[in-house]
């Protein structure tokens, strides 16, 4: 048997990783003043629809629908989430979201589970879609396909696509609405900024050990370039099941270096490799099913 | 077998949680407080979404062979971290380190591999301080 035991001085690595993470977060951190101003845009609105309408009214010409392609920002290439605000943690300056009792209870239960090492992903473990707004924070590659009449905000995770219609259409009639993983999104262009209103969302978990969003959730987003390699999304979340006042987060997306263009988004099929099959354990946590590779040693040759 | 291997598994308290992304499933089945390192040969490199698996045949002291599975993120994460499917072909000799499964099965969350020519691979990215 050729098994070698190693002890690695990872405390040294911790110091470096912590310092790098802190430096990166600091560089991207929104100021407390700006955060409060943006949060107030939501809290003074009675609904996401009202905020969206106000932004549309404030945009030159009432917002552009189907603008010429040449006037749209270049968001080509590959992108990935690179930090920003959290759905349930205080923002810059320490302002905390005003949570409902149900959301607070769910967060406490989640923290208890976490402390016991109990974790299961109600959405992703069986390869269901992460859904929106969790889509904002998931890792891996993204592509943003910008067209005058429609923008696709995509992520390689479970091959998801958010379609944002910017051709002037409204949401479907009320009688035709039903819950959707990514909701129904319409938008307009305010100069180089894409403004989005999303409704028709599905009641489901916001993430592992996180509260459950309701089908009453609606959001407003404003997407815009910060520089050639950074896009930011300002997001206002209205959900009476989670928040007693609307919450606001800013999420950042960084362009992934890909000079030789060899890196590409590929299709996800969770059934491709049975070694990735997991089960919910009796205590509500996660473990693998049987592996395809041997889990017992083969007998030596006689 | 597992007991023999466990005797050689370093139950090292590590001070850095793995930089596990919010991937397909939780990583709670792995013990991020322990590391296991094995030497063997590549049986198969399953370069798949949403997770990849590096299967390594390890010869035990009694001559028997155990196949270990080392789990990593999917292909685009591996490519971004310089781990290509052609780098670890069948029969390649290497040393692999990971966080072992809590239930004792020969699986681990893949942290590092060193090919017999000395080339190092970090499927989740090279940690700061690594040479």
Short mmCIF file of C-alpha atoms in Angstrom, two decimals:
data_model
loop_
_atom_site.label_atom_id
_atom_site.label_comp_id
_atom_site.label_asym_id
_atom_site.label_seq_id
_atom_site.Cartn_x
_atom_site.Cartn_y
_atom_site.Cartn_z
CA UNK A 1 0.00 0.00 0.00
CA UNK A 2 1.32 3.33 -0.86
CA UNK A 3 -0.57 5.76 1.25
CA UNK A 4 1.33 8.69 2.48
CA UNK A 5 0.27 10.84 5.34
CA UNK A 6 0.78 14.55 5.24
CA UNK A 7 0.19 17.32 7.66
CA UNK A 8 -0.17 20.67 5.98
CA UNK A 9 0.34 24.01 7.64
CA UNK A 10 -2.98 25.44 6.56
CA UNK A 11 -3.07 28.01 9.31
CA UNK A 12 -0.61 29.92 7.18
CA UNK A 13 -2.99 29.68 4.23
CA UNK A 14 -5.87 30.89 6.37
CA UNK A 15 -4.12 34.13 7.09
CA UNK A 16 -3.54 34.76 3.39
CA UNK A 17 -7.02 33.71 2.28
CA UNK A 18 -8.70 35.82 4.94
CA UNK A 19 -6.64 38.85 4.04
CA UNK A 20 -7.32 38.48 0.33
CA UNK A 21 -11.05 37.99 0.88
CA UNK A 22 -11.26 41.02 3.13
CA UNK A 23 -9.34 43.15 0.67
CA UNK A 24 -11.55 42.09 -2.22
CA UNK A 25 -14.73 42.71 -0.27
CA UNK A 26 -13.48 46.12 0.80
CA UNK A 27 -12.69 47.09 -2.78
CA UNK A 28 -16.22 46.24 -3.93
CA UNK A 29 -18.03 47.42 -0.87
CA UNK A 30 -20.84 49.88 -1.35
CA UNK A 31 -20.68 52.91 0.93
CA UNK A 32 -23.11 53.06 3.83
CA UNK A 33 -24.50 56.34 2.52
CA UNK A 34 -25.22 54.98 -0.93
CA UNK A 35 -26.70 51.82 0.56
CA UNK A 36 -29.12 53.81 2.73
CA UNK A 37 -30.13 55.98 -0.22
CA UNK A 38 -30.82 52.96 -2.41
CA UNK A 39 -32.64 51.11 0.38
CA UNK A 40 -34.88 54.16 0.87
CA UNK A 41 -35.91 54.02 -2.79
CA UNK A 42 -37.57 50.73 -1.94
CA UNK A 43 -38.96 51.55 1.47
CA UNK A 44 -40.73 54.67 0.23
CA UNK A 45 -42.45 52.63 -2.49
CA UNK A 46 -45.61 50.74 -1.67
CA UNK A 47 -44.83 47.99 -4.14
CA UNK A 48 -42.28 46.82 -6.67
CA UNK A 49 -44.66 47.89 -9.41
CA UNK A 50 -44.74 51.41 -7.99
CA UNK A 51 -40.94 51.59 -7.80
CA UNK A 52 -40.65 50.27 -11.36
CA UNK A 53 -43.18 52.81 -12.60
CA UNK A 54 -41.33 55.62 -10.83
CA UNK A 55 -38.01 54.61 -12.40
CA UNK A 56 -39.68 54.41 -15.80
CA UNK A 57 -41.21 57.85 -15.41
CA UNK A 58 -37.86 59.30 -14.34
CA UNK A 59 -36.01 57.82 -17.33
CA UNK A 60 -35.57 60.04 -20.39
CA UNK A 61 -38.53 59.55 -22.66
CA UNK A 62 -40.15 57.25 -20.12
CA UNK A 63 -37.57 54.55 -20.75
CA UNK A 64 -36.50 53.05 -24.05
CA UNK A 65 -38.14 49.97 -25.51
CA UNK A 66 -36.36 48.11 -28.29
CA UNK A 67 -33.52 50.64 -28.58
CA UNK A 68 -31.04 50.38 -31.46
CA UNK A 69 -28.52 47.59 -30.87
CA UNK A 70 -25.61 50.02 -31.18
CA UNK A 71 -26.87 51.94 -28.14
CA UNK A 72 -26.85 48.89 -25.89
CA UNK A 73 -23.93 48.04 -23.57
CA UNK A 74 -21.48 45.32 -24.53
CA UNK A 75 -21.94 42.60 -21.95
CA UNK A 76 -20.47 39.87 -24.15
CA UNK A 77 -18.09 37.28 -22.76
CA UNK A 78 -18.23 35.18 -19.63
CA UNK A 79 -19.06 36.55 -16.21
CA UNK A 80 -19.29 35.25 -12.68
CA UNK A 81 -20.79 36.45 -9.41
CA UNK A 82 -18.21 38.31 -7.37
CA UNK A 83 -19.95 39.34 -4.19
CA UNK A 84 -22.28 41.96 -2.86
CA UNK A 85 -25.16 42.16 -0.43
CA UNK A 86 -26.99 39.32 1.23
CA UNK A 87 -30.72 38.60 1.42
CA UNK A 88 -30.76 38.29 5.20
CA UNK A 89 -27.62 39.97 6.55
CA UNK A 90 -27.03 43.66 7.33
CA UNK A 91 -25.88 45.87 4.51
CA UNK A 92 -23.08 48.46 4.56
CA UNK A 93 -23.29 50.57 7.69
CA UNK A 94 -24.98 47.76 9.59
CA UNK A 95 -28.55 48.35 8.44
CA UNK A 96 -30.35 45.04 8.86
CA UNK A 97 -33.32 43.79 6.86
CA UNK A 98 -36.64 44.05 8.70
CA UNK A 99 -37.70 40.44 8.75
CA UNK A 100 -41.06 38.89 9.48
CA UNK A 101 -41.36 36.60 12.48
CA UNK A 102 -41.56 33.64 10.12
CA UNK A 103 -38.33 34.61 8.37
CA UNK A 104 -36.56 35.14 11.69
CA UNK A 105 -37.72 31.75 12.91
CA UNK A 106 -36.59 30.08 9.69
CA UNK A 107 -33.19 31.72 9.92
CA UNK A 108 -32.79 30.55 13.53
CA UNK A 109 -33.75 27.02 12.54
CA UNK A 110 -31.30 27.20 9.66
CA UNK A 111 -28.51 28.36 11.94
CA UNK A 112 -29.29 25.53 14.35
CA UNK A 113 -29.12 23.03 11.50
CA UNK A 114 -25.90 24.54 10.27
CA UNK A 115 -24.29 24.27 13.69
CA UNK A 116 -25.17 20.56 13.70
CA UNK A 117 -23.78 20.01 10.22
CA UNK A 118 -27.26 19.43 8.79
CA UNK A 119 -27.62 20.80 5.29
CA UNK A 120 -29.76 19.84 2.35
CA UNK A 121 -30.54 21.80 -0.76
CA UNK A 122 -34.24 21.57 -1.50
CA UNK A 123 -33.69 23.09 -4.93
CA UNK A 124 -30.34 21.96 -6.25
CA UNK A 125 -29.65 18.57 -4.65
CA UNK A 126 -31.97 16.82 -7.07
CA UNK A 127 -30.89 19.28 -9.75
CA UNK A 128 -33.91 21.50 -9.63
CA UNK A 129 -33.29 25.10 -10.67
CA UNK A 130 -31.89 27.54 -8.12
CA UNK A 131 -34.67 29.94 -9.08
CA UNK A 132 -34.77 33.68 -8.65
CA UNK A 133 -33.63 35.68 -6.69
CA UNK A 134 -31.19 32.98 -5.56
CA UNK A 135 -30.00 33.10 -9.17
CA UNK A 136 -28.32 36.40 -8.27
CA UNK A 137 -25.83 34.72 -5.91
CA UNK A 138 -25.09 31.32 -7.46
CA UNK A 139 -21.54 30.64 -8.66
CA UNK A 140 -20.06 29.50 -11.98
CA UNK A 141 -20.24 31.03 -15.43
CA UNK A 142 -22.83 33.46 -16.77
CA UNK A 143 -23.58 34.97 -20.15
CA UNK A 144 -25.65 38.10 -20.71
CA UNK A 145 -27.19 38.17 -24.17
CA UNK A 146 -28.34 41.71 -24.92
CA UNK A 147 -30.75 42.34 -27.76
CA UNK A 148 -32.96 45.39 -28.35
CA UNK A 149 -36.20 43.50 -27.81
CA UNK A 150 -35.02 41.03 -25.19
CA UNK A 151 -32.11 40.32 -22.84
CA UNK A 152 -31.18 36.86 -21.63
CA UNK A 153 -29.48 36.65 -18.26
CA UNK A 154 -28.08 33.14 -18.21
CA UNK A 155 -26.10 30.95 -15.86
CA UNK A 156 -24.54 27.57 -16.53
CA UNK A 157 -25.98 26.17 -13.29
CA UNK A 158 -28.79 23.88 -14.43
CA UNK A 159 -28.74 25.69 -17.80
CA UNK A 160 -30.98 28.48 -16.56
CA UNK A 161 -32.09 31.51 -18.54
CA UNK A 162 -33.90 34.59 -17.34
CA UNK A 163 -35.69 36.25 -20.23
CA UNK A 164 -36.20 39.98 -19.85
CA UNK A 165 -38.58 41.44 -22.42
CA UNK A 166 -37.74 45.01 -23.39
CA UNK A 167 -40.04 45.34 -26.40
CA UNK A 168 -42.76 47.15 -24.50
CA UNK A 169 -44.90 44.16 -23.55
CA UNK A 170 -46.50 44.02 -20.13
CA UNK A 171 -46.70 41.02 -17.78
CA UNK A 172 -49.30 38.44 -18.83
CA UNK A 173 -52.92 39.09 -17.86
CA UNK A 174 -53.69 38.13 -14.26
CA UNK A 175 -55.77 35.14 -15.30
CA UNK A 176 -52.80 33.73 -17.21
CA UNK A 177 -50.27 33.98 -14.39
CA UNK A 178 -48.86 30.99 -12.54
CA UNK A 179 -45.76 30.48 -10.34
CA UNK A 180 -42.44 30.33 -12.17
CA UNK A 181 -38.92 29.45 -11.03
CA UNK A 182 -37.52 32.65 -12.49
CA UNK A 183 -40.72 34.66 -12.58
CA UNK A 184 -41.83 36.84 -15.46
CA UNK A 185 -39.52 39.75 -16.23
CA UNK A 186 -40.20 42.87 -18.28
CA UNK A 187 -37.88 45.84 -18.60
CA UNK A 188 -36.78 49.01 -20.29
CA UNK A 189 -33.51 50.80 -20.94
CA UNK A 190 -32.64 53.98 -19.06
CA UNK A 191 -29.61 54.99 -21.13
CA UNK A 192 -27.08 52.20 -20.50
CA UNK A 193 -29.06 50.84 -17.54
CA UNK A 194 -31.41 47.88 -17.83
CA UNK A 195 -34.37 48.20 -15.45
CA UNK A 196 -36.33 45.01 -14.72
CA UNK A 197 -39.57 44.19 -12.95
CA UNK A 198 -40.14 40.56 -12.00
CA UNK A 199 -43.28 38.91 -10.61
CA UNK A 200 -44.98 35.49 -10.82
CA UNK A 201 -42.33 33.91 -8.62
CA UNK A 202 -42.68 30.53 -6.98
CA UNK A 203 -42.85 29.81 -3.27
CA UNK A 204 -39.65 27.94 -2.53
CA UNK A 205 -36.48 27.89 -0.46
CA UNK A 206 -34.07 30.79 -0.88
CA UNK A 207 -31.15 28.38 -0.34
CA UNK A 208 -29.71 25.87 2.10
CA UNK A 209 -31.03 26.52 5.59
CA UNK A 210 -32.61 29.73 4.35
CA UNK A 211 -36.22 30.99 4.65
CA UNK A 212 -38.86 30.34 2.03
CA UNK A 213 -39.82 33.09 -0.38
CA UNK A 214 -43.49 33.49 -1.23
CA UNK A 215 -45.38 33.72 -4.49
CA UNK A 216 -46.07 37.34 -3.51
CA UNK A 217 -42.44 38.26 -4.06
CA UNK A 218 -41.73 40.91 -6.68
CA UNK A 219 -38.44 42.62 -7.44
CA UNK A 220 -36.99 45.57 -9.30
CA UNK A 221 -33.44 45.41 -10.67
CA UNK A 222 -31.19 47.98 -12.27
CA UNK A 223 -28.27 46.45 -14.17
CA UNK A 224 -25.39 48.57 -15.44
CA UNK A 225 -21.68 48.44 -16.20
CA UNK A 226 -19.28 49.73 -13.55
CA UNK A 227 -16.30 49.32 -15.85
CA UNK A 228 -15.18 46.99 -18.63
CA UNK A 229 -14.91 44.03 -16.27
CA UNK A 230 -17.62 44.69 -13.69
CA UNK A 231 -21.41 44.82 -13.88
CA UNK A 232 -23.55 45.70 -10.89
CA UNK A 233 -27.17 44.88 -10.20
CA UNK A 234 -29.15 46.94 -7.71
CA UNK A 235 -32.02 44.80 -6.52
CA UNK A 236 -35.09 45.71 -4.44
CA UNK A 237 -37.00 42.75 -3.03
CA UNK A 238 -40.62 43.03 -1.95
CA UNK A 239 -41.99 39.96 -0.18
CA UNK A 240 -44.42 40.27 2.75
CA UNK A 241 -43.60 36.71 3.80
CA UNK A 242 -39.96 37.64 4.38
CA UNK A 243 -39.72 41.38 4.96
CA UNK A 244 -41.88 43.92 6.76
CA UNK A 245 -40.17 46.54 4.58
CA UNK A 246 -38.60 46.05 1.15
CA UNK A 247 -34.96 44.97 1.22
CA UNK A 248 -32.20 46.05 -1.10
CA UNK A 249 -28.97 44.34 -2.19
CA UNK A 250 -26.29 45.22 -4.70
CA UNK A 251 -24.71 42.26 -6.47
CA UNK A 252 -21.52 42.36 -8.54
CA UNK A 253 -20.46 40.32 -11.56
CA UNK A 254 -16.91 40.16 -12.87
CA UNK A 255 -15.77 39.29 -16.38
CA UNK A 256 -13.91 35.99 -16.53
CA UNK A 257 -10.56 36.18 -18.35
CA UNK A 258 -10.81 34.10 -21.50
CA UNK A 259 -8.26 35.49 -23.95
CA UNK A 260 -8.07 32.38 -26.11
CA UNK A 261 -11.85 31.91 -25.91
CA UNK A 262 -11.40 28.26 -24.99
CA UNK A 263 -13.64 28.52 -21.96
CA UNK A 264 -17.30 27.98 -22.86
CA UNK A 265 -20.57 27.33 -21.11
CA UNK A 266 -21.56 23.68 -21.44
CA UNK A 267 -24.76 21.79 -20.79
CA UNK A 268 -25.53 20.48 -17.32
CA UNK A 269 -27.17 17.09 -16.98
CA UNK A 270 -27.20 15.96 -13.39
CA UNK A 271 -27.96 12.41 -14.47
CA UNK A 272 -24.77 12.23 -16.50
CA UNK A 273 -22.71 10.85 -13.65
CA UNK A 274 -24.44 8.63 -11.05
CA UNK A 275 -21.66 9.37 -8.59
CA UNK A 276 -23.28 12.78 -8.16
CA UNK A 277 -26.59 11.37 -6.90
CA UNK A 278 -27.32 12.44 -3.34
CA UNK A 279 -30.08 11.60 -0.88
CA UNK A 280 -31.67 13.39 2.03
CA UNK A 281 -30.58 11.55 5.16
CA UNK A 282 -32.83 10.61 8.08
CA UNK A 283 -31.70 13.70 10.00
CA UNK A 284 -32.38 15.98 7.04
CA UNK A 285 -28.83 16.32 5.80
CA UNK A 286 -27.10 15.26 2.57
CA UNK A 287 -25.10 12.19 1.61
CA UNK A 288 -24.17 10.36 -1.54
CA UNK A 289 -25.96 7.29 -2.79
CA UNK A 290 -23.87 4.29 -3.76
CA UNK A 291 -20.84 5.02 -5.88
CA UNK A 292 -20.07 3.36 -9.16
CA UNK A 293 -16.49 2.84 -8.09
CA UNK A 294 -15.71 0.04 -5.70
CA UNK A 295 -16.15 0.83 -2.06
CA UNK A 296 -14.45 -2.31 -0.94
CA UNK A 297 -10.91 -3.47 -1.71
CA UNK A 298 -10.38 -6.03 -4.41
CA UNK A 299 -8.74 -9.22 -3.24
CA UNK A 300 -5.07 -9.51 -4.11
CA UNK A 301 -4.19 -11.95 -6.85
CA UNK A 302 -3.56 -15.48 -5.53
CA UNK B 1 -9.60 -1.73 4.62
CA UNK B 2 -11.02 1.57 5.62
CA UNK B 3 -9.60 1.02 9.05
CA UNK B 4 -6.14 0.45 7.59
CA UNK B 5 -6.41 3.57 5.52
CA UNK B 6 -7.86 5.50 8.38
CA UNK B 7 -4.74 4.66 10.31
CA UNK B 8 -2.83 6.61 7.77
CA UNK B 9 -5.36 9.37 7.32
CA UNK B 10 -4.12 12.45 8.95
CA UNK B 11 -6.76 13.65 11.37
CA UNK B 12 -5.39 17.10 11.09
CA UNK B 13 -7.43 19.95 12.40
CA UNK B 14 -7.37 22.40 9.57
CA UNK B 15 -8.10 26.00 10.13
CA UNK B 16 -9.44 26.86 6.72
CA UNK B 17 -12.86 25.76 5.63
CA UNK B 18 -12.80 24.65 1.99
CA UNK B 19 -13.77 27.40 -0.41
CA UNK B 20 -16.69 25.30 -1.52
CA UNK B 21 -19.02 27.14 -3.83
CA UNK B 22 -22.75 26.87 -3.50
CA UNK B 23 -22.78 24.04 -5.96
CA UNK B 24 -25.19 21.27 -6.88
CA UNK B 25 -25.31 19.86 -3.38
CA UNK B 26 -24.01 20.52 0.08
CA UNK B 27 -20.53 19.36 1.04
CA UNK B 28 -21.54 18.25 4.53
CA UNK B 29 -20.79 14.63 3.68
CA UNK B 30 -17.11 15.54 3.70
CA UNK B 31 -15.16 16.22 6.89
CA UNK B 32 -13.50 19.58 6.34
CA UNK B 33 -11.51 19.10 9.55
CA UNK B 34 -9.61 16.12 8.17
CA UNK B 35 -7.39 15.38 5.23
CA UNK B 36 -6.57 12.15 3.50
CA UNK B 37 -3.68 11.69 1.08
CA UNK B 38 -3.28 8.65 -1.14
CA UNK B 39 -0.83 7.54 -3.79
CA UNK B 40 -2.08 5.59 -6.75
CA UNK B 41 -2.88 5.58 -10.42
CA UNK B 42 -5.73 7.20 -12.31
CA UNK B 43 -8.49 4.72 -13.06
CA UNK B 44 -10.81 7.27 -14.66
CA UNK B 45 -11.26 11.02 -14.74
CA UNK B 46 -14.99 11.64 -14.95
CA UNK B 47 -15.03 15.19 -16.32
CA UNK B 48 -18.73 15.85 -15.80
CA UNK B 49 -21.30 18.38 -14.63
CA UNK B 50 -22.29 19.30 -12.07
CA UNK B 51 -19.33 17.59 -10.37
CA UNK B 52 -16.27 15.80 -11.63
CA UNK B 53 -14.78 12.69 -10.10
CA UNK B 54 -11.17 11.57 -10.22
CA UNK B 55 -11.06 7.83 -9.57
CA UNK B 56 -7.72 6.59 -8.27
CA UNK B 57 -6.68 2.99 -7.71
CA UNK B 58 -4.70 2.65 -4.51
CA UNK B 59 -2.80 -0.52 -3.69
CA UNK B 60 -3.04 -1.45 -0.04
CA UNK B 61 -0.29 -3.06 2.00
CA UNK B 62 -1.89 -6.47 1.63
CA UNK B 63 -1.86 -6.14 -2.14
CA UNK B 64 -5.55 -5.47 -2.50
CA UNK B 65 -6.69 -2.43 -4.45
CA UNK B 66 -9.12 0.24 -3.30
CA UNK B 67 -10.61 2.71 -5.74
CA UNK B 68 -10.86 6.16 -4.22
CA UNK B 69 -13.12 8.84 -5.67
CA UNK B 70 -12.15 12.50 -5.41
CA UNK B 71 -14.97 14.95 -6.10
CA UNK B 72 -14.50 18.42 -7.58
CA UNK B 73 -16.64 21.03 -9.27
CA UNK B 74 -17.60 20.74 -12.92
CA UNK B 75 -15.50 21.17 -16.06
CA UNK B 76 -15.55 24.95 -16.38
CA UNK B 77 -14.31 25.40 -12.82
CA UNK B 78 -11.60 22.81 -13.42
CA UNK B 79 -10.55 24.46 -16.68
CA UNK B 80 -10.37 27.86 -15.00
CA UNK B 81 -8.07 26.28 -12.43
CA UNK B 82 -5.86 24.62 -15.00
CA UNK B 83 -7.08 21.04 -14.57
CA UNK B 84 -7.72 19.66 -18.05
CA UNK B 85 -9.20 16.25 -18.84
CA UNK B 86 -6.04 15.27 -20.68
CA UNK B 87 -3.82 16.04 -17.71
CA UNK B 88 -4.81 12.99 -15.71
CA UNK B 89 -5.15 10.10 -18.09
CA UNK B 90 -5.68 6.45 -17.24
CA UNK B 91 -2.64 5.01 -15.54
CA UNK B 92 -1.14 8.33 -14.50
CA UNK B 93 0.71 7.98 -11.20
CA UNK B 94 -0.11 10.67 -8.69
CA UNK B 95 -0.67 11.69 -5.08
CA UNK B 96 -4.09 13.09 -4.22
CA UNK B 97 -5.25 14.97 -1.13
CA UNK B 98 -8.79 15.71 -0.07
CA UNK B 99 -11.28 16.03 2.76
CA UNK B 100 -12.54 12.49 3.41
CA UNK B 101 -16.15 11.40 3.65
CA UNK B 102 -17.55 11.29 7.15
CA UNK B 103 -19.11 7.85 6.64
CA UNK B 104 -15.79 6.15 5.94
CA UNK B 105 -16.32 5.35 2.28
CA UNK B 106 -13.25 5.88 0.10
CA UNK B 107 -14.36 9.22 -1.25
CA UNK B 108 -13.09 12.72 -0.60
CA UNK B 109 -13.51 16.33 -1.61
CA UNK B 110 -10.55 16.83 -3.92
CA UNK B 111 -8.15 19.54 -2.79
CA UNK B 112 -4.87 18.83 -4.57
CA UNK B 113 -3.14 16.35 -6.83
CA UNK B 114 0.55 15.98 -7.63
CA UNK B 115 1.41 14.05 -10.76
CA UNK B 116 4.52 11.87 -10.69
CA UNK B 117 6.32 14.46 -12.86
CA UNK B 118 5.81 16.98 -10.05
CA UNK B 119 3.04 19.04 -11.67
CA UNK B 120 0.48 20.18 -9.13
CA UNK B 121 -3.28 20.53 -9.67
CA UNK B 122 -5.67 22.47 -7.49
CA UNK B 123 -9.24 21.85 -8.68
CA UNK B 124 -10.69 24.59 -6.47
CA UNK B 125 -7.88 27.00 -7.15
CA UNK B 126 -4.40 27.26 -5.80
CA UNK B 127 -4.52 28.30 -2.14
CA UNK B 128 -2.53 31.33 -1.13
CA UNK B 129 0.83 30.28 0.17
CA UNK B 130 1.03 27.18 -2.02
CA UNK B 131 4.33 26.93 -3.85
#
